[in-house]
Coordinates of C-alpha atoms in Angstrom, one line a residue:
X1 CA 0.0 0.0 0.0
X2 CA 1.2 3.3 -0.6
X3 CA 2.5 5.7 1.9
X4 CA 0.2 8.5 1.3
X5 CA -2.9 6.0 0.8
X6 CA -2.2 4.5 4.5
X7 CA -1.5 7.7 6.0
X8 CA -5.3 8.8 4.5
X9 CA -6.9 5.5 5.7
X10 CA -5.5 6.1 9.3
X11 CA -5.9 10.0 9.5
X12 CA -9.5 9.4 11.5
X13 CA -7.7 7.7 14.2
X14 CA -5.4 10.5 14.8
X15 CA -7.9 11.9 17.9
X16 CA -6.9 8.3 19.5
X17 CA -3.3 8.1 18.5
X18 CA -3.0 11.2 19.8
X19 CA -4.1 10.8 23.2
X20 CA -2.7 7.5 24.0
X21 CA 0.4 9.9 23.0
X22 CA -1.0 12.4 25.4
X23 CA -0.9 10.1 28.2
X24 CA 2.6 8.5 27.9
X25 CA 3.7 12.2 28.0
X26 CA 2.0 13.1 31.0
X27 CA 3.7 9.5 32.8
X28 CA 6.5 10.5 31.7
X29 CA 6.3 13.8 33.4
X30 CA 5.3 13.1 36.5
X31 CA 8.0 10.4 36.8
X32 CA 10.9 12.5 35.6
X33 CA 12.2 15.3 38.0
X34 CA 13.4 18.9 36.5
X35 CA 15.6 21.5 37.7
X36 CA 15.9 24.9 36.1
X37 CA 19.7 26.2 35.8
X38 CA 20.3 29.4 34.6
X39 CA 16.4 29.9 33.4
X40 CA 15.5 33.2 32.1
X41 CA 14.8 36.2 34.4
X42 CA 12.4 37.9 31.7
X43 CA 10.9 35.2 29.9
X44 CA 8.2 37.3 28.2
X45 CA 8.5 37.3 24.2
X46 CA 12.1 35.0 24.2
X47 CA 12.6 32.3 21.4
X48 CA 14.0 29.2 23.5
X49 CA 16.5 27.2 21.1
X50 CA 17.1 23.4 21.4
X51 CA 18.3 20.7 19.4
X52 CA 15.7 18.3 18.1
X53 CA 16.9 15.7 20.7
X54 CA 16.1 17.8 23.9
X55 CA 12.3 18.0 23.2
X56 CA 11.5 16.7 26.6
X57 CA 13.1 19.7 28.1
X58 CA 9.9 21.7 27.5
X59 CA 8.7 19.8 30.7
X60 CA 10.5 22.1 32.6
X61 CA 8.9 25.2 31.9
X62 CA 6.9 26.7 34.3
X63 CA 3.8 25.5 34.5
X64 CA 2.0 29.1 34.4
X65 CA 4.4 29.8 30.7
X66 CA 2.9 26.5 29.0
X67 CA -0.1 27.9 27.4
X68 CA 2.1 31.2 25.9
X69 CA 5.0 28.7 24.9
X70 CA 4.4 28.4 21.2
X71 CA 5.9 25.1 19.5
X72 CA 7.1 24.9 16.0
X73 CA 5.9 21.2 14.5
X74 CA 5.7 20.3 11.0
X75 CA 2.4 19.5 8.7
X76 CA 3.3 16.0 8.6
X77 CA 1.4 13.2 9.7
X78 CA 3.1 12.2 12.7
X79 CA 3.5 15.9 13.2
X80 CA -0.2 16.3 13.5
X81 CA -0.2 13.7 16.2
X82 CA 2.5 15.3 17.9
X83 CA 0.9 18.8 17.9
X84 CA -2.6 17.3 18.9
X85 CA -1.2 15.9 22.4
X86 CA 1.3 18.2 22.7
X87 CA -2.0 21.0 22.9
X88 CA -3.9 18.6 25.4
X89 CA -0.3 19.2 27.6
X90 CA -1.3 22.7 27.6
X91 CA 1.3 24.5 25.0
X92 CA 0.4 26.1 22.3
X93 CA 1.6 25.1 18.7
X94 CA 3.0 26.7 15.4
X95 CA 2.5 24.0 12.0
X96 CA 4.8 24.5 9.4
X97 CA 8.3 23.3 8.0
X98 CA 10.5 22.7 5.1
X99 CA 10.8 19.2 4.0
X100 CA 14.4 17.1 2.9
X101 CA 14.2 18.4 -0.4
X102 CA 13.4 22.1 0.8
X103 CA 9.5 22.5 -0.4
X104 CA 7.9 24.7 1.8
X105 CA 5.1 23.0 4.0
X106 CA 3.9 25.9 5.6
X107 CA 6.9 27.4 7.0
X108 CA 6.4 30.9 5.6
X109 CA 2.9 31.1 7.8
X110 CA 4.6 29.5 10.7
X111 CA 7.2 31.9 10.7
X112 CA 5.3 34.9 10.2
X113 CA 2.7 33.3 13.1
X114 CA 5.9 32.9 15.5
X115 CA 6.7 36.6 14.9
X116 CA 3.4 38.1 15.8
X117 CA 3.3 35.9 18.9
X118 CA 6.9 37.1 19.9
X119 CA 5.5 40.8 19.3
X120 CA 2.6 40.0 21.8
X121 CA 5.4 38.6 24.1
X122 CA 4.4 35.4 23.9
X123 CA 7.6 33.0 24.0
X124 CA 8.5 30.4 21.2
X125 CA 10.3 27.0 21.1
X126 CA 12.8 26.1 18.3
X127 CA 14.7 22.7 17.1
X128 CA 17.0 24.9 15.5
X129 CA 18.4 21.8 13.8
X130 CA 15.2 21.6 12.2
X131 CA 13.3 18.4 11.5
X132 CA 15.1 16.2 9.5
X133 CA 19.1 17.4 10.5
X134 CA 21.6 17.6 10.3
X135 CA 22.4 17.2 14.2
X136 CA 23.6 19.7 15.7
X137 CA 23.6 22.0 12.7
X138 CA 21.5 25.3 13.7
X139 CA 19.6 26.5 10.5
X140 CA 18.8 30.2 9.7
X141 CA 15.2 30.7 11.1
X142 CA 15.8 31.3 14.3
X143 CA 18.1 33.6 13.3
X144 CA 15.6 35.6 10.9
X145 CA 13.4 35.6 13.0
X146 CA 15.1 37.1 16.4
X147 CA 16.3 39.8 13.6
X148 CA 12.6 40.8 12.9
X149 CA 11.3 40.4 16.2
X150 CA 14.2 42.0 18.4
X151 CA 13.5 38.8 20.8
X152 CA 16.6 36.8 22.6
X153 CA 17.7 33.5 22.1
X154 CA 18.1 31.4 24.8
X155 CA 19.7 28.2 23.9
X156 CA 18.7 25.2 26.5
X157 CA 20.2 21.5 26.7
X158 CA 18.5 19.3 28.8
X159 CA 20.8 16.4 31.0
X160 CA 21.0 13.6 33.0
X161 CA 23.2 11.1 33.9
X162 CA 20.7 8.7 34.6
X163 CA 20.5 5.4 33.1
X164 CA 16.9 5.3 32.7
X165 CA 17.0 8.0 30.2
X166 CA 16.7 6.2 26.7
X167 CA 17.3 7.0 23.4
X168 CA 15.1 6.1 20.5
X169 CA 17.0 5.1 17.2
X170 CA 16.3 8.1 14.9
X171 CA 18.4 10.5 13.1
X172 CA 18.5 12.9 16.3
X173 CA 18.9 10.2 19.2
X174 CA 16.2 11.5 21.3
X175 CA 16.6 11.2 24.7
X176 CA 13.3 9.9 26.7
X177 CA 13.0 9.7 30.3
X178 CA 11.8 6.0 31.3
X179 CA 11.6 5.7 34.8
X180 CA 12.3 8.5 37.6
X181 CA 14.5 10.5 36.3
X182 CA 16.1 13.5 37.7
X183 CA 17.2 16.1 34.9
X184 CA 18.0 19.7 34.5
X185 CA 17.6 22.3 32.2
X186 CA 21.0 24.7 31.7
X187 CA 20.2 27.6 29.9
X188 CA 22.8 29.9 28.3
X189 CA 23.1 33.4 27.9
X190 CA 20.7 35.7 25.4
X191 CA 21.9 35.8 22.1
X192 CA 20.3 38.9 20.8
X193 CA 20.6 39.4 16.3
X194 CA 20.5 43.5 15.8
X195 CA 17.8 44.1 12.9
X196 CA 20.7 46.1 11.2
X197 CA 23.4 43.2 11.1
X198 CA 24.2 42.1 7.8
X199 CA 24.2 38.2 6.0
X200 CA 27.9 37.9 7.2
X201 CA 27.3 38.9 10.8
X202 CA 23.6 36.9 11.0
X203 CA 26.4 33.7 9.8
X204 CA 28.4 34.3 12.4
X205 CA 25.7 34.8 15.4
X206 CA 24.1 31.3 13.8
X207 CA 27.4 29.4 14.6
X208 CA 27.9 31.6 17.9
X209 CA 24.6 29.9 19.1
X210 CA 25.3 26.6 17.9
X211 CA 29.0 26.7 20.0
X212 CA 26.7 27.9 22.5
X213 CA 24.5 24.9 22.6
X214 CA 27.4 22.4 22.3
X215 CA 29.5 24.2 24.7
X216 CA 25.8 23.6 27.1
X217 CA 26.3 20.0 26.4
X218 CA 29.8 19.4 26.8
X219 CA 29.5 21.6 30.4
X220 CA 26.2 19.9 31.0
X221 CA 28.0 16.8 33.5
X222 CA 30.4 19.5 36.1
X223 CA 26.8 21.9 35.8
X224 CA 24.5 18.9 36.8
X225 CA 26.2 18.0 39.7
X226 CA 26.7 21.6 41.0
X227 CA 22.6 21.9 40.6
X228 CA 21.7 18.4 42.4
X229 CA 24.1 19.6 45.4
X230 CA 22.1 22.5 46.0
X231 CA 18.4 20.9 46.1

């Protein structure tokens, strides 16, 4: 059967899929444990940016910033499952993306949706490595878009030494807590991109944040242990 054809025939069970999704999400957060390093003091109208393997870290937001925490997901199928639980967690969701071979699914929308929601000072949620990779390889819209919006980056890692913290076998690794997990969120710096700067300069803030977020991970270990101590 083909791809398209199944994904029709099982598009009226995507309510159900959806909330069985819904629920393994909201096990999984009441078993996992988060701590906040570093987060924010104004966290009105900021543009959080993550690698695609750190969605979980969204947990960790406060519970009163959920609903004005909007989420980029693609138009996809699975995305459409994704977004459907991901709104019954109480966040709030952008569709749109660009697929492997570049073709515009909505992105142009999305972005100009994430904008005006930044202007209200509503917060956003990147995988500035997009949704397909390459990992670790930050692409230019969060970059645009904290140019037209005058809104901070705050790049976030999520970590835990924990061995119940799996990884699933896809392109990105994503890390899932299993089983009573204590994690925390270290959040870097703002990273702010002048509406002025020019294509060279908007280059090199993209690979300033993506040092940024591996500089996070690779301090993520001493960091951890420093924020445990002091629970």
């Amino acid at each position: 059967m083909h791809h398209s054809v199944y994904q029709k025939k099982l598009k009226k069970y995507i309510p159900i899929i959806s909330t069985v999704l819904y629920c393994l999400f909201r096990v999984l957060e009441i078993v996992t444990r988060f701590k906040n390093y570093n987060y924010p003091k104004n966290d009105n109208g900021v543009i959080f940016a993550l690698w695609h393997h750190d969605q979980f870290c969204l947990y960790a937001i406060p519970k009163h910033k959920k609903k004005d925490l909007h989420i980029l997901i693609s138009k996809s199928f699975d995305g459409e499952i994704i977004a459907q639980a991901v709104e019954k967690m109480g966040f709030s969701t952008v569709r749109g993306s660009k697929n492997k071979k570049r073709k515009d699914k909505g992105g142009k929308e999305a972005t100009f949706e994430i904008i005006t929601k930044l202007k209200e000072g509503k917060n956003a949620a990147i995988t500035v490595d997009g949704s397909s990779g390459p990992l670790h390889k930050v692409k230019n819209g969060v970059i645009k878009i904290a140019k037209l919006t005058g809104a901070p980056i705050i790049p976030v890692v999520w970590y835990s030494p924990s061995k119940c913290l799996g990884r699933l076998p896809t392109w990105d690794k994503i890390k899932i807590p299993l089983w009573f997990v204590r994690t925390a969120n270290i959040y870097g710096e703002p990273i702010y991109v002048p509406e002025n700067e020019d294509k060279e300069t908007e280059k090199q803030i993209k690979l300033q944040l993506q040092e940024e977020l591996l500089n996070l991970e690779k301090d993520a270990e001493k960091l951890y242990k420093s924020i445990i101590k002091r629970r």
